[in-house]
Amino acid sequence: MSAKPKIIHRRLAAETRIFRIEALDLLFANGNRRTFERILGGTDSVVIVALADAQTVLLAREYAAGMDRYELGLPKGVVDVGEDPLAAAHRELREEIGMGARELHLIHSLSLAPGYIKHTSHLVLARDLYPDAAEGDEPEPIEVVPWPLAGLDALLAREDFTEARSIAALFLARRWLASQPGGAAAT
Amino acid sequence: MSAKPKIIHRRLAAETRIFRIEALDLLFANGNRRTFERILGGTDSVVIVALADAQTVLLAREYAAGMDRYELGLPKGVVDVGEDPLAAAHRELREEIGMGARELHLIHSLSLAPGYIKHTSHLVLARDLYPDAAEGDEPEPIEVVPWPLAGLDALLAREDFTEARSIAALFLARRWLASQPGGAAAT
């Protein structure tokens, strides 16, 4: 196991309204030097597994500009500066799905592409939901799609359910649920 | 289900040595206009589940500049222009792990963050490996870490195994293996 490379110099390579890209001059333990770039992904985000009941997760279908298509995935959003991840999950749930939750659990934290993006997504499981909509900033209403947790194969076969974070989150949530007292075996 | 937003105008918002960021002026079906930005993630990538034997996956431990730490994950790399994903996976396997594979299967395709990154990662399962190293462009040798497929809980508990793509890939590979003739039940 090597000692971590030293960051000799860092500079802002580009900045847009949303993104910042940083260039890092690195000195590796073996003497090699490289310049790597990374995207500074802003504050953390939350990805929410919202259970309408013990067998049903609520998916969100919305326009995904990166891929220029509608994508089915888990509700997600940015953690505001100083905001607690669970509070952020609750806010996003109200804005995107129109539901509040009496129970919220932080069950995992994920990186996106650790080689070149500085960003952490917190995976939150929400249950015991109740209607409680809040105004979001979405350009059009998000379509909420209830999906049976047992129907993961059919979901994975869809061409519009592709996001690694959503896929990882559903598997992790099923394991977490199975590990709870009275939980069924994960499959 | 709405009609897809129209892209009214697109322009390059920033360009660095590695990344390009595009701004899209969008007109939604309900008349709302928004400017979204997206990162153009270049060509596709491959993420490789390389099986040393039926019970063991080969992980790669390398410096991840995005998070500025060493990360344990699956071997991965860029698909060169015009290159087949399976050929790219084989090349990366030789460069990063020092092994060739007699069997390569494309088992899934993943998006990274479809809302703001245009990028697809192809998940390739490799088995029937044999020693066959190729020179890569890594700044230091990648540490290869064999890990038992049955030891997923211990892997998920580690603070340096966080990438959503790696986590999704291991779950998907286990399901794929279980679906093969003679495969064990996925857990």
Coordinates of C-alpha atoms in Angstrom, one line a residue:
Chain A
M1 CA 0.0 0.0 0.0
S2 CA 1.5 3.3 -1.1
A3 CA 1.5 6.6 0.7
K4 CA -1.1 8.9 -0.8
P5 CA 0.2 11.2 -3.6
K6 CA 1.0 14.7 -2.6
I7 CA -1.1 17.5 -4.1
I8 CA 1.7 19.9 -5.3
H9 CA -0.6 22.4 -6.8
R10 CA -4.3 22.9 -7.4
R11 CA -6.1 25.4 -9.6
L12 CA -9.5 26.1 -10.9
A13 CA -9.5 24.8 -14.5
A14 CA -13.0 25.9 -15.4
E15 CA -16.2 27.2 -13.7
T16 CA -19.7 27.4 -15.0
R17 CA -23.0 28.3 -13.4
I18 CA -23.3 24.8 -11.9
F19 CA -19.9 23.1 -12.1
R20 CA -16.3 23.7 -11.1
I21 CA -13.4 21.7 -12.4
E22 CA -10.1 21.6 -10.5
A23 CA -6.7 20.5 -11.9
L24 CA -4.4 18.8 -9.4
D25 CA -0.7 18.4 -9.9
L26 CA 0.2 15.2 -8.1
L27 CA 3.4 13.7 -6.9
F28 CA 3.1 9.9 -6.4
A29 CA 5.2 8.0 -3.8
N30 CA 7.3 6.5 -6.6
G31 CA 8.3 9.9 -7.9
N32 CA 5.8 10.0 -10.8
R33 CA 4.1 13.3 -11.5
R34 CA 0.7 13.6 -13.1
T35 CA -1.9 16.3 -13.6
F36 CA -5.4 15.0 -12.9
E37 CA -8.7 16.9 -13.2
R38 CA -11.7 16.4 -11.0
I39 CA -15.2 17.8 -10.9
L40 CA -16.1 19.4 -7.7
G41 CA -19.7 18.1 -7.2
G42 CA -20.8 20.8 -4.7
T43 CA -22.5 19.7 -1.5
D44 CA -23.6 16.2 -0.8
S45 CA -26.8 14.7 -2.2
V46 CA -29.4 12.3 -0.9
V47 CA -31.0 9.4 -2.7
I48 CA -34.2 8.2 -1.2
V49 CA -35.8 4.7 -1.0
A50 CA -39.4 5.7 -0.1
L51 CA -41.6 2.8 0.9
A52 CA -45.3 3.3 0.3
D53 CA -45.8 0.0 2.2
A54 CA -43.5 -2.9 3.1
Q55 CA -43.6 -4.2 -0.5
T56 CA -43.7 -1.0 -2.6
V57 CA -41.0 1.6 -3.4
L58 CA -42.0 4.9 -5.0
L59 CA -39.9 5.7 -8.1
A60 CA -39.7 9.1 -9.8
R61 CA -39.9 9.5 -13.5
E62 CA -38.3 12.8 -14.8
Y63 CA -36.4 14.3 -17.6
A64 CA -32.7 13.7 -17.3
A65 CA -30.8 16.3 -19.2
G66 CA -27.5 14.4 -19.1
M67 CA -28.9 11.6 -21.2
D68 CA -31.6 13.7 -22.9
R69 CA -34.3 11.2 -22.0
Y70 CA -36.9 10.5 -19.3
E71 CA -35.4 8.3 -16.6
L72 CA -37.0 6.2 -13.9
G73 CA -35.1 6.3 -10.7
L74 CA -35.2 7.1 -7.0
P75 CA -36.1 10.6 -5.8
K76 CA -32.9 12.5 -5.1
G77 CA -31.6 16.0 -4.5
V78 CA -28.9 18.2 -3.1
V79 CA -28.2 18.6 0.6
D80 CA -28.2 22.4 1.2
V81 CA -25.3 24.0 3.1
G82 CA -25.6 23.2 6.8
E83 CA -28.6 20.9 6.2
D84 CA -28.7 17.5 7.8
P85 CA -29.0 14.6 5.2
L86 CA -32.1 13.3 6.8
A87 CA -33.7 16.7 6.7
A88 CA -32.7 17.1 3.1
A89 CA -34.2 13.7 2.3
H90 CA -37.5 14.7 4.0
R91 CA -37.6 18.0 2.1
E92 CA -36.9 16.3 -1.3
L93 CA -39.5 13.7 -0.6
R94 CA -42.1 16.4 0.0
E95 CA -41.1 18.3 -3.1
E96 CA -40.7 15.4 -5.5
I97 CA -43.2 12.8 -4.2
G98 CA -45.6 15.0 -2.2
M99 CA -45.1 12.8 0.9
G100 CA -43.7 13.3 4.3
A101 CA -42.2 10.4 6.3
R102 CA -42.4 9.6 10.0
E103 CA -39.3 7.3 9.8
L104 CA -36.1 8.1 8.0
H105 CA -32.9 6.0 8.2
L106 CA -29.4 6.8 6.8
I107 CA -28.4 3.4 5.5
H108 CA -25.3 4.0 3.3
S109 CA -23.1 6.6 1.7
L110 CA -22.0 6.3 -1.9
S111 CA -19.5 8.0 -4.2
L112 CA -20.3 8.6 -7.8
A113 CA -17.0 8.3 -9.7
P114 CA -14.3 8.7 -7.0
G115 CA -11.6 8.9 -9.6
Y116 CA -12.8 12.2 -11.0
I117 CA -15.8 13.5 -9.1
K118 CA -15.7 14.8 -5.5
H119 CA -19.2 14.0 -4.4
T120 CA -21.0 11.9 -1.8
S121 CA -24.6 10.6 -2.0
H122 CA -26.3 9.6 1.2
L123 CA -28.8 6.8 0.8
V124 CA -31.9 7.4 3.0
L125 CA -34.7 4.9 3.5
A126 CA -38.1 6.6 4.3
R127 CA -41.2 4.8 5.5
D128 CA -44.5 5.4 7.3
L129 CA -45.3 8.1 4.7
Y130 CA -48.2 10.6 4.8
P131 CA -49.4 13.1 2.3
D132 CA -47.5 16.4 2.7
A133 CA -46.6 18.2 -0.5
A134 CA -44.1 21.1 -0.7
E135 CA -43.4 23.3 -3.7
G136 CA -40.1 22.3 -5.5
D137 CA -38.3 24.0 -8.4
E138 CA -39.1 21.2 -10.9
P139 CA -39.9 22.5 -14.4
E140 CA -42.8 20.0 -14.7
P141 CA -44.5 17.7 -12.2
I142 CA -42.5 14.5 -11.5
E143 CA -44.4 11.3 -12.2
V144 CA -44.5 9.0 -9.2
V145 CA -44.4 5.3 -10.1
P146 CA -45.0 2.8 -7.4
W147 CA -43.0 -0.4 -8.0
P148 CA -43.1 -3.7 -6.1
L149 CA -39.8 -4.4 -4.3
A150 CA -40.2 -8.1 -5.5
G151 CA -40.3 -6.9 -9.1
L152 CA -36.6 -5.9 -9.3
D153 CA -35.9 -8.1 -12.4
A154 CA -38.5 -6.3 -14.5
L155 CA -37.2 -3.0 -13.3
L156 CA -33.6 -3.9 -14.2
A157 CA -34.7 -5.0 -17.6
R158 CA -36.1 -1.5 -18.5
E159 CA -34.1 0.7 -20.7
D160 CA -35.0 3.8 -18.7
F161 CA -33.8 2.5 -15.3
T162 CA -30.1 2.7 -15.6
E163 CA -28.6 4.9 -12.9
A164 CA -25.9 3.0 -10.9
R165 CA -26.9 4.9 -7.7
S166 CA -30.6 3.8 -8.0
I167 CA -29.6 0.2 -8.7
A168 CA -27.1 0.1 -5.8
A169 CA -29.7 1.8 -3.5
L170 CA -32.4 -0.7 -4.2
F171 CA -30.1 -3.7 -3.5
L172 CA -28.8 -2.0 -0.4
A173 CA -32.3 -1.2 0.9
R174 CA -33.4 -4.7 0.4
R175 CA -30.4 -6.0 2.4
W176 CA -31.1 -3.4 5.1
L177 CA -34.7 -4.4 5.3
A178 CA -33.9 -8.1 5.5
S179 CA -31.4 -7.4 8.3
Q180 CA -34.2 -5.8 10.5
P181 CA -36.1 -7.8 13.1
G182 CA -38.8 -9.7 11.2
G183 CA -37.2 -8.8 7.8
A184 CA -37.6 -11.3 4.9
A185 CA -34.5 -12.8 3.3
A186 CA -32.9 -10.5 0.7
T187 CA -32.9 -11.9 -2.8
Chain B
M1 CA -46.2 11.0 -19.5
S2 CA -44.9 14.3 -21.1
A3 CA -43.4 14.8 -24.5
K4 CA -39.6 15.3 -24.1
P5 CA -38.4 18.9 -23.7
K6 CA -37.2 20.5 -26.8
I7 CA -33.5 21.6 -26.9
I8 CA -33.8 25.2 -28.1
H9 CA -30.1 25.9 -28.0
R10 CA -26.9 24.2 -26.9
R11 CA -23.5 25.7 -26.3
L12 CA -20.2 24.8 -24.9
A13 CA -20.1 26.4 -21.4
A14 CA -16.6 25.2 -20.5
E15 CA -13.8 22.9 -21.8
T16 CA -10.7 21.7 -20.0
R17 CA -8.1 19.1 -21.0
I18 CA -10.5 16.3 -19.9
F19 CA -14.0 17.6 -19.6
R20 CA -16.6 19.5 -21.6
I21 CA -19.6 21.1 -20.1
E22 CA -22.6 21.9 -22.2
A23 CA -25.5 24.3 -21.5
L24 CA -28.9 23.3 -22.8
D25 CA -31.8 25.8 -23.2
L26 CA -34.9 23.6 -22.8
L27 CA -38.5 24.2 -23.5
F28 CA -40.7 21.8 -21.6
A29 CA -44.1 20.5 -22.9
N30 CA -45.9 22.7 -20.4
G31 CA -44.2 25.9 -21.7
N32 CA -41.6 26.2 -19.0
R33 CA -38.1 27.1 -20.0
R34 CA -34.9 26.2 -18.2
T35 CA -31.2 26.2 -18.8
F36 CA -29.6 23.0 -17.6
E37 CA -25.9 22.1 -17.7
R38 CA -24.5 18.7 -18.4
I39 CA -21.0 17.1 -18.3
L40 CA -20.2 15.4 -21.6
G41 CA -18.5 12.3 -20.3
G42 CA -16.6 11.4 -23.5
T43 CA -16.8 7.9 -24.8
D44 CA -18.4 5.0 -22.8
S45 CA -16.5 3.2 -20.1
V46 CA -16.3 -0.4 -18.9
V47 CA -16.5 -1.8 -15.4
I48 CA -15.2 -5.3 -15.0
V49 CA -16.2 -8.1 -12.6
A50 CA -13.2 -10.3 -13.0
L51 CA -13.6 -13.7 -11.4
A52 CA -10.4 -15.5 -10.3
D53 CA -12.5 -18.5 -9.6
A54 CA -16.2 -19.1 -9.1
Q55 CA -16.1 -17.7 -5.6
T56 CA -13.5 -14.8 -5.9
V57 CA -13.7 -11.4 -7.6
L58 CA -10.5 -9.4 -8.2
L59 CA -10.8 -5.8 -6.9
A60 CA -8.4 -2.9 -7.7
R61 CA -7.1 -0.5 -5.1
E62 CA -5.9 2.8 -6.6
Y63 CA -5.7 6.5 -5.9
A64 CA -9.0 8.2 -6.7
A65 CA -8.2 11.9 -7.3
G66 CA -11.9 12.9 -7.1
M67 CA -12.1 12.0 -3.5
D68 CA -8.3 12.3 -2.8
R69 CA -8.0 8.9 -1.2
Y70 CA -7.3 5.3 -2.2
E71 CA -10.4 3.5 -3.2
L72 CA -11.1 -0.2 -3.5
G73 CA -13.4 -0.9 -6.5
L74 CA -13.7 -2.8 -9.7
P75 CA -11.2 -2.4 -12.5
K76 CA -12.5 0.1 -15.1
G77 CA -11.5 2.2 -18.0
V78 CA -12.5 4.1 -21.0
V79 CA -13.7 2.5 -24.3
D80 CA -11.6 4.0 -27.0
V81 CA -13.2 5.5 -30.1
G82 CA -14.4 2.6 -32.3
E83 CA -13.5 0.0 -29.7
D84 CA -15.9 -2.8 -28.8
P85 CA -16.8 -2.7 -25.0
L86 CA -15.7 -6.4 -24.6
A87 CA -12.3 -5.6 -26.3
A88 CA -12.0 -2.5 -24.0
A89 CA -12.7 -4.7 -20.9
H90 CA -10.1 -7.2 -22.0
R91 CA -7.5 -4.5 -22.6
E92 CA -8.2 -2.8 -19.2
L93 CA -8.1 -6.2 -17.5
R94 CA -4.6 -6.8 -18.9
E95 CA -3.4 -3.3 -18.0
E96 CA -4.9 -3.1 -14.5
I97 CA -5.0 -6.7 -13.2
G98 CA -2.4 -8.3 -15.5
M99 CA -4.8 -11.0 -16.6
G100 CA -6.5 -12.0 -19.9
A101 CA -9.9 -13.7 -19.9
R102 CA -11.2 -16.5 -22.1
E103 CA -14.8 -15.6 -21.3
L104 CA -16.2 -12.1 -21.4
H105 CA -19.9 -11.2 -21.0
L106 CA -21.7 -7.9 -21.3
I107 CA -24.2 -8.2 -18.5
H108 CA -25.6 -4.6 -18.0
S109 CA -25.3 -1.0 -19.0
L110 CA -25.3 1.8 -16.3
S111 CA -25.7 5.5 -16.3
L112 CA -23.7 7.6 -13.8
A113 CA -25.9 10.6 -13.0
P114 CA -28.3 10.8 -15.9
G115 CA -29.6 14.2 -14.8
Y116 CA -26.3 15.9 -15.5
I117 CA -23.7 13.5 -17.0
K118 CA -23.9 12.1 -20.5
H119 CA -22.1 8.8 -19.9
T120 CA -22.7 5.0 -20.1
S121 CA -20.7 2.3 -18.3
H122 CA -20.9 -1.2 -19.6
L123 CA -20.6 -3.9 -17.0
V124 CA -18.5 -6.8 -18.2
L125 CA -18.1 -10.1 -16.4
A126 CA -14.8 -11.8 -17.1
R127 CA -13.8 -15.4 -16.2
D128 CA -11.5 -18.2 -17.1
L129 CA -8.5 -15.8 -16.5
Y130 CA -4.9 -16.4 -17.4
P131 CA -1.8 -14.3 -16.7
D132 CA -1.3 -11.8 -19.6
A133 CA -0.1 -8.4 -18.5
A134 CA -0.1 -5.3 -20.7
E135 CA 1.5 -1.9 -20.1
G136 CA -1.0 0.7 -19.0
D137 CA -0.7 4.4 -18.2
E138 CA -1.1 4.2 -14.5
P139 CA 1.2 6.4 -12.4
E140 CA 1.8 3.5 -10.0
P141 CA 1.0 -0.2 -9.9
I142 CA -2.6 -1.0 -9.0
E143 CA -2.9 -3.3 -6.0
V144 CA -5.1 -6.3 -6.9
V145 CA -7.2 -7.5 -4.0
P146 CA -9.0 -10.9 -4.3
W147 CA -12.3 -10.8 -2.4
P148 CA -14.7 -13.6 -1.8
L149 CA -18.1 -13.0 -3.5
A150 CA -19.7 -14.4 -0.3
G151 CA -18.0 -11.6 1.7
L152 CA -20.1 -8.7 0.3
D153 CA -21.2 -7.6 3.8
A154 CA -17.6 -7.0 4.9
L155 CA -16.8 -5.2 1.7
L156 CA -19.9 -2.9 2.0
A157 CA -18.8 -2.1 5.5
R158 CA -15.5 -0.7 4.4
E159 CA -15.0 3.0 4.2
D160 CA -13.0 2.8 1.0
F161 CA -15.5 0.7 -1.0
T162 CA -18.1 3.4 -1.9
E163 CA -18.6 3.7 -5.6
A164 CA -22.2 3.2 -6.7
R165 CA -21.1 1.5 -9.9
S166 CA -18.9 -1.0 -8.2
I167 CA -21.7 -1.8 -5.6
A168 CA -24.4 -2.1 -8.3
A169 CA -22.0 -4.2 -10.5
L170 CA -21.3 -6.8 -7.7
F171 CA -25.0 -7.2 -7.0
L172 CA -25.8 -7.5 -10.7
A173 CA -23.0 -10.0 -11.3
R174 CA -24.2 -12.2 -8.4
R175 CA -27.7 -12.2 -9.9
W176 CA -26.4 -12.9 -13.4
L177 CA -24.3 -15.8 -12.0
A178 CA -27.2 -17.2 -10.1
S179 CA -29.3 -17.1 -13.3
Q180 CA -26.8 -19.3 -15.2
P181 CA -27.3 -23.1 -15.4
G182 CA -26.0 -24.5 -12.2
G183 CA -25.8 -21.0 -10.6
A184 CA -26.3 -20.7 -6.8
A185 CA -29.2 -18.6 -5.4
A186 CA -28.3 -14.9 -5.3
T187 CA -28.2 -13.5 -1.8

